[in-house]
């Protein structure tokens, strides 16, 4: 009997670890237990390639090898790092959203830091002249309006113009699905630079290949790239970020809600900037008496100095306990909150008024389409809204297949 019970236990254990016949959130839970190994952690794959080269590194606080900043780790391996290039939020990740970042010298290593979010957006000819290779290692979150893919393209352009190779240490995309309207290039801006949907379903390494393949660099230049792929990764996996990517994406919950809630940046509804729970709550003073949950945005240095509705109580939705794994498994951005908040909003003429919201961009630029705002106002059913994204969305998915490195 003991032998039978033991064999039954082993059989049940094996079945519990088999994810191929499961679906939805359960399969996402199973595959998320696989050890994912980012490119940076695979030192044996690229350390010999860095030997005897002067290196420039495009990095921020998400650039880790194990638990240690990649700059520190590579210096310990005697890699000659000549320059650090810092993106939005700075090398240490402590600058506020949209804040200009100045050049400086890193106090811990003595290495010059050239800001790519201040006076310039890409390395200059003079910056690159002393380098043999540029290394790009930054965690992206997989959204068109998250500026890291813009930084990638600017760095690729500079490398292409100056005949420098770009080594990409790839990292998983926490929002690895494809959804949303494809950007109307008439709305091209700093929060929408490429003809891609809201969630593009690509890692940085894959996206770099797409930039080259689609001829998106100026004059269709080609950048020499080498990608160190992530091991044990697939796009439908839930990936727990070891370091949060920016001051206002400060929880895993906010990272997974970001594709759906960032659209509110083009409205008069706060997404929680000015609190320690950004992109997990929604609210406005106009919604008092309609919702019970409330929060009050305040000035928080390094996060949001002048948030929308500063020092005014906002009423709305608390999404901190929303099942984001289920959202991820659906492979869709969530439109119900946008529809719900617009219907509940009493002063509808103010809802999409960017001049009032003072946020990062107007709604059409965030959506990538002039239609979505009109559809929300007109009460168009969600299925009809989604149908309007075709055939551009399906065409994008077809083009994307040429560049993916992971299933």
mmCIF file of C-alpha atoms in Angstrom:
data_model
loop_
_atom_site.group_PDB
_atom_site.id
_atom_site.type_symbol
_atom_site.label_atom_id
_atom_site.label_comp_id
_atom_site.label_asym_id
_atom_site.label_seq_id
_atom_site.Cartn_x
_atom_site.Cartn_y
_atom_site.Cartn_z
ATOM 1 C CA UNK A 1 0.000 0.000 0.000
ATOM 2 C CA UNK A 2 2.843 2.395 0.812
ATOM 3 C CA UNK A 3 4.391 1.673 -2.586
ATOM 4 C CA UNK A 4 1.037 2.309 -4.295
ATOM 5 C CA UNK A 5 0.543 5.584 -2.417
ATOM 6 C CA UNK A 6 4.088 6.664 -3.272
ATOM 7 C CA UNK A 7 3.571 5.963 -6.975
ATOM 8 C CA UNK A 8 0.213 7.753 -6.928
ATOM 9 C CA UNK A 9 1.880 10.790 -5.330
ATOM 10 C CA UNK A 10 4.602 10.847 -8.012
ATOM 11 C CA UNK A 11 1.972 10.563 -10.740
ATOM 12 C CA UNK A 12 -0.052 13.450 -9.341
ATOM 13 C CA UNK A 13 3.108 15.532 -8.923
ATOM 14 C CA UNK A 14 4.085 14.930 -12.544
ATOM 15 C CA UNK A 15 0.621 15.921 -13.712
ATOM 16 C CA UNK A 16 0.745 19.067 -11.604
ATOM 17 C CA UNK A 17 3.992 20.144 -13.276
ATOM 18 C CA UNK A 18 2.759 19.538 -16.805
ATOM 19 C CA UNK A 19 1.570 22.804 -18.286
ATOM 20 C CA UNK A 20 1.093 21.816 -21.909
ATOM 21 C CA UNK A 21 -2.546 20.779 -21.434
ATOM 22 C CA UNK A 22 -3.491 23.740 -19.287
ATOM 23 C CA UNK A 23 -4.765 27.103 -20.386
ATOM 24 C CA UNK A 24 -5.270 30.685 -19.223
ATOM 25 C CA UNK A 25 -3.908 31.954 -15.927
ATOM 26 C CA UNK A 26 -3.089 28.448 -14.651
ATOM 27 C CA UNK A 27 -0.673 27.718 -17.489
ATOM 28 C CA UNK A 28 0.884 31.142 -16.965
ATOM 29 C CA UNK A 29 1.445 30.265 -13.305
ATOM 30 C CA UNK A 30 3.168 26.993 -14.190
ATOM 31 C CA UNK A 31 5.505 28.336 -16.851
ATOM 32 C CA UNK A 32 6.406 31.335 -14.716
ATOM 33 C CA UNK A 33 8.140 28.924 -12.327
ATOM 34 C CA UNK A 34 10.775 28.133 -14.975
ATOM 35 C CA UNK A 35 14.086 29.865 -14.285
ATOM 36 C CA UNK A 36 14.405 32.662 -16.817
ATOM 37 C CA UNK A 37 17.966 33.761 -17.518
ATOM 38 C CA UNK A 38 18.377 37.261 -19.029
ATOM 39 C CA UNK A 39 21.168 37.838 -21.508
ATOM 40 C CA UNK A 40 23.242 39.837 -19.010
ATOM 41 C CA UNK A 41 23.415 36.860 -16.634
ATOM 42 C CA UNK A 42 25.043 34.679 -19.293
ATOM 43 C CA UNK A 43 28.575 36.020 -18.851
ATOM 44 C CA UNK A 44 30.218 33.094 -20.621
ATOM 45 C CA UNK A 45 28.277 33.996 -23.784
ATOM 46 C CA UNK A 46 29.637 37.511 -24.164
ATOM 47 C CA UNK A 47 32.483 38.266 -21.730
ATOM 48 C CA UNK A 48 35.137 37.016 -24.195
ATOM 49 C CA UNK A 49 33.595 39.341 -26.814
ATOM 50 C CA UNK A 50 34.271 42.355 -24.567
ATOM 51 C CA UNK A 51 37.921 41.490 -23.989
ATOM 52 C CA UNK A 52 40.425 44.144 -25.088
ATOM 53 C CA UNK A 53 37.627 46.519 -26.199
ATOM 54 C CA UNK A 54 36.671 49.977 -24.969
ATOM 55 C CA UNK A 55 33.006 49.734 -24.049
ATOM 56 C CA UNK A 56 30.146 52.210 -23.830
ATOM 57 C CA UNK A 57 27.129 50.988 -21.849
ATOM 58 C CA UNK A 58 23.506 52.105 -22.245
ATOM 59 C CA UNK A 59 22.170 51.124 -18.831
ATOM 60 C CA UNK A 60 20.047 52.145 -15.858
ATOM 61 C CA UNK A 61 19.063 50.711 -12.473
ATOM 62 C CA UNK A 62 17.424 47.681 -14.137
ATOM 63 C CA UNK A 63 20.751 46.575 -15.648
ATOM 64 C CA UNK A 64 21.780 43.763 -13.346
ATOM 65 C CA UNK A 65 23.964 40.676 -13.457
ATOM 66 C CA UNK A 66 22.454 38.584 -10.702
ATOM 67 C CA UNK A 67 21.837 41.069 -7.895
ATOM 68 C CA UNK A 68 24.662 43.424 -8.848
ATOM 69 C CA UNK A 69 24.620 46.372 -11.293
ATOM 70 C CA UNK A 70 26.061 45.204 -14.600
ATOM 71 C CA UNK A 71 28.569 48.064 -14.701
ATOM 72 C CA UNK A 72 30.002 47.008 -11.343
ATOM 73 C CA UNK A 73 30.022 43.335 -12.320
ATOM 74 C CA UNK A 74 31.783 43.920 -15.629
ATOM 75 C CA UNK A 75 34.344 46.224 -14.018
ATOM 76 C CA UNK A 76 35.095 43.393 -11.580
ATOM 77 C CA UNK A 77 35.743 41.203 -14.641
ATOM 78 C CA UNK A 78 38.226 43.819 -15.898
ATOM 79 C CA UNK A 79 36.013 45.083 -18.721
ATOM 80 C CA UNK A 80 37.169 48.514 -19.919
ATOM 81 C CA UNK A 81 34.022 50.667 -19.607
ATOM 82 C CA UNK A 82 34.812 54.146 -20.906
ATOM 83 C CA UNK A 83 31.338 55.776 -20.937
ATOM 84 C CA UNK A 84 27.898 55.166 -19.437
ATOM 85 C CA UNK A 85 24.894 56.427 -21.429
ATOM 86 C CA UNK A 86 21.817 57.134 -19.279
ATOM 87 C CA UNK A 87 18.199 57.087 -20.596
ATOM 88 C CA UNK A 88 15.040 58.743 -19.220
ATOM 89 C CA UNK A 89 15.058 58.678 -15.381
ATOM 90 C CA UNK A 90 18.874 58.613 -15.435
ATOM 91 C CA UNK A 91 21.530 55.953 -14.859
ATOM 92 C CA UNK A 92 20.417 55.403 -11.262
ATOM 93 C CA UNK A 93 16.692 55.601 -12.178
ATOM 94 C CA UNK A 94 15.855 58.393 -9.740
ATOM 95 C CA UNK A 95 14.786 61.214 -12.087
ATOM 96 C CA UNK A 96 11.085 62.000 -12.427
ATOM 97 C CA UNK A 97 8.974 61.245 -15.482
ATOM 98 C CA UNK A 98 9.977 63.499 -18.372
ATOM 99 C CA UNK A 99 12.616 65.345 -16.327
ATOM 100 C CA UNK A 100 15.735 66.424 -18.205
ATOM 101 C CA UNK A 101 18.858 64.630 -16.990
ATOM 102 C CA UNK A 102 22.306 66.241 -17.021
ATOM 103 C CA UNK A 103 25.701 64.742 -17.801
ATOM 104 C CA UNK A 104 27.742 63.848 -14.743
ATOM 105 C CA UNK A 105 30.480 61.582 -13.402
ATOM 106 C CA UNK A 106 29.342 58.477 -11.559
ATOM 107 C CA UNK A 107 30.394 58.907 -7.932
ATOM 108 C CA UNK A 108 30.816 55.166 -7.398
ATOM 109 C CA UNK A 109 32.948 54.291 -10.430
ATOM 110 C CA UNK A 110 34.339 57.606 -11.704
ATOM 111 C CA UNK A 111 33.013 56.819 -15.198
ATOM 112 C CA UNK A 112 31.547 59.733 -17.220
ATOM 113 C CA UNK A 113 27.763 59.512 -17.648
ATOM 114 C CA UNK A 114 26.381 60.981 -20.860
ATOM 115 C CA UNK A 115 22.650 61.713 -20.617
ATOM 116 C CA UNK A 116 20.448 60.620 -23.507
ATOM 117 C CA UNK A 117 17.493 62.456 -21.971
ATOM 118 C CA UNK A 118 18.842 65.966 -21.669
ATOM 119 C CA UNK A 119 20.562 68.074 -24.323
ATOM 120 C CA UNK A 120 20.663 65.136 -26.743
ATOM 121 C CA UNK A 121 18.887 61.868 -27.434
ATOM 122 C CA UNK A 122 21.752 59.866 -28.956
ATOM 123 C CA UNK A 123 25.511 59.463 -28.517
ATOM 124 C CA UNK A 124 27.548 61.935 -30.549
ATOM 125 C CA UNK A 125 30.336 61.132 -32.989
ATOM 126 C CA UNK A 126 32.789 62.340 -30.341
ATOM 127 C CA UNK A 127 31.232 60.070 -27.684
ATOM 128 C CA UNK A 128 31.572 57.024 -29.918
ATOM 129 C CA UNK A 129 35.008 57.806 -31.350
ATOM 130 C CA UNK A 130 36.801 56.314 -28.347
ATOM 131 C CA UNK A 131 34.644 53.145 -28.244
ATOM 132 C CA UNK A 132 35.011 49.745 -29.887
ATOM 133 C CA UNK A 133 31.569 48.464 -28.883
ATOM 134 C CA UNK A 134 28.321 49.735 -27.355
ATOM 135 C CA UNK A 135 26.342 47.495 -24.974
ATOM 136 C CA UNK A 136 22.581 48.011 -24.496
ATOM 137 C CA UNK A 137 21.080 46.463 -21.359
ATOM 138 C CA UNK A 138 17.822 48.036 -20.130
ATOM 139 C CA UNK A 139 14.559 46.452 -18.995
ATOM 140 C CA UNK A 140 11.636 47.437 -21.227
ATOM 141 C CA UNK A 141 7.930 47.002 -20.414
ATOM 142 C CA UNK A 142 6.668 46.317 -23.939
ATOM 143 C CA UNK A 143 4.568 49.428 -24.619
ATOM 144 C CA UNK A 144 4.742 51.855 -27.514
ATOM 145 C CA UNK A 145 4.643 54.891 -25.217
ATOM 146 C CA UNK A 146 7.441 53.676 -22.917
ATOM 147 C CA UNK A 147 10.501 55.596 -24.142
ATOM 148 C CA UNK A 148 13.166 52.874 -23.923
ATOM 149 C CA UNK A 149 12.442 51.707 -27.486
ATOM 150 C CA UNK A 150 12.984 55.298 -28.623
ATOM 151 C CA UNK A 151 16.342 55.336 -26.835
ATOM 152 C CA UNK A 152 17.184 52.030 -28.543
ATOM 153 C CA UNK A 153 16.476 53.493 -31.980
ATOM 154 C CA UNK A 154 18.536 56.638 -31.302
ATOM 155 C CA UNK A 155 21.484 54.538 -30.122
ATOM 156 C CA UNK A 156 21.146 52.263 -33.167
ATOM 157 C CA UNK A 157 21.125 55.314 -35.434
ATOM 158 C CA UNK A 158 24.290 56.715 -33.813
ATOM 159 C CA UNK A 159 26.043 53.354 -34.060
ATOM 160 C CA UNK A 160 25.024 52.950 -37.706
ATOM 161 C CA UNK A 161 26.283 56.428 -38.626
ATOM 162 C CA UNK A 162 29.615 55.807 -36.908
ATOM 163 C CA UNK A 163 30.108 52.149 -37.842
ATOM 164 C CA UNK A 164 29.934 50.854 -34.261
ATOM 165 C CA UNK A 165 28.463 47.485 -33.330
ATOM 166 C CA UNK A 166 25.682 47.276 -30.733
ATOM 167 C CA UNK A 167 25.627 44.310 -28.355
ATOM 168 C CA UNK A 168 22.161 43.802 -26.830
ATOM 169 C CA UNK A 169 21.835 41.859 -23.592
ATOM 170 C CA UNK A 170 18.212 40.876 -23.995
ATOM 171 C CA UNK A 171 15.621 40.833 -21.210
ATOM 172 C CA UNK A 172 12.050 39.445 -21.062
ATOM 173 C CA UNK A 173 9.048 41.595 -21.912
ATOM 174 C CA UNK A 174 6.631 41.547 -18.928
ATOM 175 C CA UNK A 175 3.763 42.537 -21.241
ATOM 176 C CA UNK A 176 4.587 40.123 -24.038
ATOM 177 C CA UNK A 177 1.248 40.151 -25.858
ATOM 178 C CA UNK A 178 0.197 42.170 -28.943
ATOM 179 C CA UNK A 179 -2.845 44.442 -28.756
ATOM 180 C CA UNK A 180 -4.225 47.912 -29.410
ATOM 181 C CA UNK A 181 -4.515 50.223 -32.395
ATOM 182 C CA UNK A 182 -1.430 50.459 -34.608
ATOM 183 C CA UNK A 183 0.002 53.983 -34.510
ATOM 184 C CA UNK A 184 -1.274 56.320 -37.204
ATOM 185 C CA UNK A 185 2.045 57.894 -38.217
ATOM 186 C CA UNK A 186 0.304 61.262 -38.584
ATOM 187 C CA UNK A 187 0.283 61.142 -34.750
ATOM 188 C CA UNK A 188 3.984 60.332 -34.446
ATOM 189 C CA UNK A 189 5.536 61.877 -31.319
ATOM 190 C CA UNK A 190 7.905 61.193 -28.451
ATOM 191 C CA UNK A 191 5.324 58.767 -27.031
ATOM 192 C CA UNK A 192 4.717 57.029 -30.351
ATOM 193 C CA UNK A 193 7.561 56.773 -32.833
ATOM 194 C CA UNK A 194 6.853 53.537 -34.740
ATOM 195 C CA UNK A 195 3.850 51.988 -36.559
ATOM 196 C CA UNK A 196 3.205 49.431 -33.812
ATOM 197 C CA UNK A 197 0.280 48.692 -31.459
ATOM 198 C CA UNK A 198 0.115 49.750 -27.809
ATOM 199 C CA UNK A 199 1.659 46.440 -26.682
ATOM 200 C CA UNK A 200 4.118 45.349 -29.360
ATOM 201 C CA UNK A 201 4.951 41.875 -28.025
ATOM 202 C CA UNK A 202 8.708 42.116 -28.523
ATOM 203 C CA UNK A 203 11.830 42.168 -26.384
ATOM 204 C CA UNK A 204 14.486 44.828 -26.933
ATOM 205 C CA UNK A 205 16.566 42.349 -28.942
ATOM 206 C CA UNK A 206 13.625 41.468 -31.159
ATOM 207 C CA UNK A 207 12.610 45.095 -31.571
ATOM 208 C CA UNK A 208 16.142 46.031 -32.650
ATOM 209 C CA UNK A 209 15.890 43.412 -35.382
ATOM 210 C CA UNK A 210 12.544 44.860 -36.431
ATOM 211 C CA UNK A 211 13.975 48.401 -36.580
ATOM 212 C CA UNK A 212 16.648 47.138 -38.967
ATOM 213 C CA UNK A 213 14.347 44.864 -40.934
ATOM 214 C CA UNK A 214 11.590 47.446 -41.452
ATOM 215 C CA UNK A 215 14.014 50.223 -42.334
ATOM 216 C CA UNK A 216 12.941 52.471 -39.460
ATOM 217 C CA UNK A 217 16.300 54.208 -38.984
ATOM 218 C CA UNK A 218 16.811 57.489 -40.874
ATOM 219 C CA UNK A 219 17.697 56.846 -44.526
ATOM 220 C CA UNK A 220 16.993 53.159 -43.800
ATOM 221 C CA UNK A 221 20.471 52.742 -42.335
ATOM 222 C CA UNK A 222 21.381 49.370 -40.828
ATOM 223 C CA UNK A 223 22.950 48.972 -37.390
ATOM 224 C CA UNK A 224 25.272 46.044 -36.764
ATOM 225 C CA UNK A 225 23.704 44.235 -33.821
ATOM 226 C CA UNK A 226 24.530 41.145 -31.818
ATOM 227 C CA UNK A 227 21.884 39.807 -29.399
ATOM 228 C CA UNK A 228 22.495 37.619 -26.364
ATOM 229 C CA UNK A 229 19.031 35.979 -26.070
ATOM 230 C CA UNK A 230 17.141 35.236 -22.875
ATOM 231 C CA UNK A 231 17.150 31.553 -21.903
ATOM 232 C CA UNK A 232 13.993 29.630 -20.971
ATOM 233 C CA UNK A 233 11.662 32.454 -21.991
ATOM 234 C CA UNK A 234 8.443 32.632 -24.011
ATOM 235 C CA UNK A 235 6.261 35.671 -24.620
ATOM 236 C CA UNK A 236 3.252 34.276 -22.764
ATOM 237 C CA UNK A 237 5.199 33.858 -19.515
ATOM 238 C CA UNK A 238 4.576 36.010 -16.483
ATOM 239 C CA UNK A 239 7.948 37.561 -15.671
ATOM 240 C CA UNK A 240 8.538 39.018 -12.215
ATOM 241 C CA UNK A 241 10.872 41.970 -12.686
ATOM 242 C CA UNK A 242 13.777 41.851 -10.204
ATOM 243 C CA UNK A 243 14.085 45.655 -10.284
ATOM 244 C CA UNK A 244 11.205 47.981 -11.072
ATOM 245 C CA UNK A 245 11.783 49.970 -14.274
ATOM 246 C CA UNK A 246 10.925 53.564 -13.301
ATOM 247 C CA UNK A 247 9.812 55.686 -10.324
ATOM 248 C CA UNK A 248 6.128 55.453 -11.273
ATOM 249 C CA UNK A 249 6.180 51.778 -12.195
ATOM 250 C CA UNK A 250 7.132 50.770 -8.695
ATOM 251 C CA UNK A 251 5.258 47.461 -8.326
ATOM 252 C CA UNK A 252 4.713 44.414 -10.517
ATOM 253 C CA UNK A 253 1.000 45.299 -10.423
ATOM 254 C CA UNK A 254 1.677 48.713 -11.953
ATOM 255 C CA UNK A 255 3.876 47.226 -14.701
ATOM 256 C CA UNK A 256 1.117 44.852 -15.819
ATOM 257 C CA UNK A 257 -1.637 47.492 -15.566
ATOM 258 C CA UNK A 258 0.437 50.131 -17.374
ATOM 259 C CA UNK A 259 -0.629 49.235 -20.971
ATOM 260 C CA UNK A 260 -4.284 49.777 -20.023
ATOM 261 C CA UNK A 261 -3.984 52.680 -17.567
ATOM 262 C CA UNK A 262 -1.469 54.854 -19.418
ATOM 263 C CA UNK A 263 -4.270 55.916 -21.768
ATOM 264 C CA UNK A 264 -5.641 57.914 -18.818
ATOM 265 C CA UNK A 265 -2.584 60.172 -19.102
ATOM 266 C CA UNK A 266 -4.521 61.906 -21.871
ATOM 267 C CA UNK A 267 -7.580 62.486 -19.665
ATOM 268 C CA UNK A 268 -8.530 64.527 -16.626
ATOM 269 C CA UNK A 269 -8.397 61.371 -14.484
ATOM 270 C CA UNK A 270 -5.395 60.763 -12.219
ATOM 271 C CA UNK A 271 -3.588 57.415 -12.497
ATOM 272 C CA UNK A 272 -2.133 57.824 -9.027
ATOM 273 C CA UNK A 273 0.894 59.966 -9.844
ATOM 274 C CA UNK A 274 1.696 61.853 -6.669
ATOM 275 C CA UNK A 275 1.024 58.762 -4.558
ATOM 276 C CA UNK A 276 3.083 55.657 -3.809
ATOM 277 C CA UNK A 277 0.614 53.539 -5.791
ATOM 278 C CA UNK A 278 0.853 55.000 -9.320
ATOM 279 C CA UNK A 279 -0.774 53.091 -12.190
ATOM 280 C CA UNK A 280 -2.814 50.981 -9.774
ATOM 281 C CA UNK A 281 -5.522 53.560 -8.946
ATOM 282 C CA UNK A 282 -7.750 55.898 -10.947
ATOM 283 C CA UNK A 283 -9.685 58.905 -9.746
ATOM 284 C CA UNK A 284 -10.816 62.503 -10.058
ATOM 285 C CA UNK A 285 -12.403 65.091 -7.749
ATOM 286 C CA UNK A 286 -15.347 65.157 -10.189
ATOM 287 C CA UNK A 287 -16.230 61.572 -9.196
ATOM 288 C CA UNK A 288 -17.032 62.325 -5.550
ATOM 289 C CA UNK A 289 -20.284 60.649 -4.554
ATOM 290 C CA UNK A 290 -19.977 58.130 -7.395
ATOM 291 C CA UNK A 291 -17.051 56.127 -6.004
ATOM 292 C CA UNK A 292 -16.141 55.535 -2.351
ATOM 293 C CA UNK A 293 -12.422 54.831 -2.780
ATOM 294 C CA UNK A 294 -10.279 57.961 -2.584
ATOM 295 C CA UNK A 295 -6.675 59.155 -2.662
ATOM 296 C CA UNK A 296 -4.947 62.541 -2.620
ATOM 297 C CA UNK A 297 -2.012 63.230 -4.979
ATOM 298 C CA UNK A 298 0.871 65.147 -3.446
ATOM 299 C CA UNK A 299 4.222 66.406 -4.701
ATOM 300 C CA UNK A 300 6.745 63.563 -4.372
ATOM 301 C CA UNK A 301 10.333 64.449 -5.407
ATOM 302 C CA UNK A 302 11.789 61.881 -7.780
ATOM 303 C CA UNK A 303 8.345 60.540 -8.664
ATOM 304 C CA UNK A 304 5.950 63.370 -9.496
ATOM 305 C CA UNK A 305 6.618 66.937 -8.405
ATOM 306 C CA UNK A 306 3.444 68.501 -9.864
ATOM 307 C CA UNK A 307 0.868 65.721 -10.224
ATOM 308 C CA UNK A 308 -2.590 66.198 -11.662
ATOM 309 C CA UNK A 309 -5.122 67.150 -8.934
ATOM 310 C CA UNK A 310 -2.307 67.920 -6.500
ATOM 311 C CA UNK A 311 -3.536 68.212 -2.875
ATOM 312 C CA UNK A 312 -7.104 67.474 -3.977
ATOM 313 C CA UNK A 313 -8.994 64.321 -3.015
ATOM 314 C CA UNK A 314 -9.758 62.055 -5.971
ATOM 315 C CA UNK A 315 -12.469 59.385 -6.040
ATOM 316 C CA UNK A 316 -12.435 56.327 -8.246
ATOM 317 C CA UNK A 317 -11.090 52.797 -8.631
ATOM 318 C CA UNK A 318 -8.578 50.832 -6.565
ATOM 319 C CA UNK A 319 -6.943 48.198 -8.815
ATOM 320 C CA UNK A 320 -4.174 47.131 -6.467
ATOM 321 C CA UNK A 321 -5.777 43.721 -6.005
ATOM 322 C CA UNK A 322 -6.992 43.271 -9.567
ATOM 323 C CA UNK A 323 -5.984 39.896 -11.064
ATOM 324 C CA UNK A 324 -3.254 41.064 -13.449
ATOM 325 C CA UNK A 325 -2.256 37.489 -14.302
ATOM 326 C CA UNK A 326 -5.714 36.969 -15.747
ATOM 327 C CA UNK A 327 -5.329 40.228 -17.680
ATOM 328 C CA UNK A 328 -1.958 39.081 -19.027
ATOM 329 C CA UNK A 329 -3.382 35.685 -19.997
ATOM 330 C CA UNK A 330 -6.144 37.356 -22.006
ATOM 331 C CA UNK A 331 -3.548 38.964 -24.277
ATOM 332 C CA UNK A 332 -5.567 42.189 -24.387
ATOM 333 C CA UNK A 333 -5.362 45.675 -22.973
ATOM 334 C CA UNK A 334 -8.414 46.403 -20.820
ATOM 335 C CA UNK A 335 -10.820 49.028 -22.168
ATOM 336 C CA UNK A 336 -13.555 48.627 -19.565
ATOM 337 C CA UNK A 337 -12.028 51.114 -17.105
ATOM 338 C CA UNK A 338 -11.811 53.815 -19.762
ATOM 339 C CA UNK A 339 -15.399 53.203 -20.796
ATOM 340 C CA UNK A 340 -16.597 53.055 -17.187
ATOM 341 C CA UNK A 341 -14.858 56.230 -16.050
ATOM 342 C CA UNK A 342 -16.094 58.207 -19.040
ATOM 343 C CA UNK A 343 -19.688 57.070 -18.429
ATOM 344 C CA UNK A 344 -19.419 57.963 -14.728
ATOM 345 C CA UNK A 345 -17.763 61.341 -15.326
ATOM 346 C CA UNK A 346 -20.318 64.136 -14.879
ATOM 347 C CA UNK A 347 -18.398 66.875 -16.762
ATOM 348 C CA UNK A 348 -17.783 64.898 -19.939
ATOM 349 C CA UNK A 349 -16.505 67.923 -21.846
ATOM 350 C CA UNK A 350 -13.487 67.946 -19.480
ATOM 351 C CA UNK A 351 -12.704 64.225 -19.585
ATOM 352 C CA UNK A 352 -10.402 64.267 -22.657
ATOM 353 C CA UNK A 353 -9.276 67.884 -22.234
ATOM 354 C CA UNK A 354 -5.485 67.655 -22.411
ATOM 355 C CA UNK A 355 -5.082 71.361 -21.678
ATOM 356 C CA UNK A 356 -6.527 70.614 -18.246
ATOM 357 C CA UNK A 357 -4.734 67.344 -17.590
ATOM 358 C CA UNK A 358 -1.189 68.759 -18.117
ATOM 359 C CA UNK A 359 0.030 65.230 -18.685
ATOM 360 C CA UNK A 360 2.608 63.602 -20.939
ATOM 361 C CA UNK A 361 0.627 63.738 -24.181
ATOM 362 C CA UNK A 362 -2.856 64.075 -25.563
ATOM 363 C CA UNK A 363 -5.147 61.085 -25.749
ATOM 364 C CA UNK A 364 -4.966 60.572 -29.526
ATOM 365 C CA UNK A 365 -1.153 60.374 -29.415
ATOM 366 C CA UNK A 366 -1.259 57.842 -26.577
ATOM 367 C CA UNK A 367 -3.902 55.740 -28.308
ATOM 368 C CA UNK A 368 -2.125 56.106 -31.645
ATOM 369 C CA UNK A 369 -5.489 56.747 -33.241
ATOM 370 C CA UNK A 370 -8.016 59.558 -33.618
ATOM 371 C CA UNK A 371 -10.854 57.044 -33.485
ATOM 372 C CA UNK A 372 -10.669 55.608 -29.963
ATOM 373 C CA UNK A 373 -11.653 58.845 -28.201
ATOM 374 C CA UNK A 374 -14.603 59.292 -30.580
ATOM 375 C CA UNK A 375 -15.639 55.674 -30.021
ATOM 376 C CA UNK A 376 -15.576 56.022 -26.223
ATOM 377 C CA UNK A 377 -17.648 59.216 -26.417
ATOM 378 C CA UNK A 378 -20.150 57.563 -28.771
ATOM 379 C CA UNK A 379 -20.468 54.455 -26.575
ATOM 380 C CA UNK A 380 -19.300 52.086 -29.321
ATOM 381 C CA UNK A 381 -19.273 48.439 -28.083
ATOM 382 C CA UNK A 382 -15.827 47.040 -27.260
ATOM 383 C CA UNK A 383 -15.990 44.329 -29.929
ATOM 384 C CA UNK A 384 -16.658 46.965 -32.575
ATOM 385 C CA UNK A 385 -13.766 49.072 -31.250
ATOM 386 C CA UNK A 386 -11.425 46.094 -31.491
ATOM 387 C CA UNK A 387 -12.638 45.272 -35.000
ATOM 388 C CA UNK A 388 -11.689 48.803 -36.052
ATOM 389 C CA UNK A 389 -8.043 48.015 -35.264
ATOM 390 C CA UNK A 390 -8.005 45.602 -38.192
ATOM 391 C CA UNK A 391 -6.471 44.841 -40.603
ATOM 392 C CA UNK A 392 -3.512 46.888 -39.299
ATOM 393 C CA UNK A 393 -3.165 44.821 -36.115
ATOM 394 C CA UNK A 394 -3.108 41.475 -37.966
ATOM 395 C CA UNK A 395 -0.681 42.906 -40.526
ATOM 396 C CA UNK A 396 1.645 43.930 -37.694
ATOM 397 C CA UNK A 397 1.476 40.458 -36.148
ATOM 398 C CA UNK A 398 2.496 38.958 -39.487
ATOM 399 C CA UNK A 399 5.473 41.326 -39.847
ATOM 400 C CA UNK A 400 6.496 40.712 -36.245
ATOM 401 C CA UNK A 401 6.953 36.976 -36.871
ATOM 402 C CA UNK A 402 10.069 37.658 -38.937
ATOM 403 C CA UNK A 403 11.908 39.068 -35.948
ATOM 404 C CA UNK A 404 10.853 37.066 -32.895
ATOM 405 C CA UNK A 405 13.476 35.061 -31.030
ATOM 406 C CA UNK A 406 11.060 33.411 -28.597
ATOM 407 C CA UNK A 407 7.809 31.551 -29.097
#
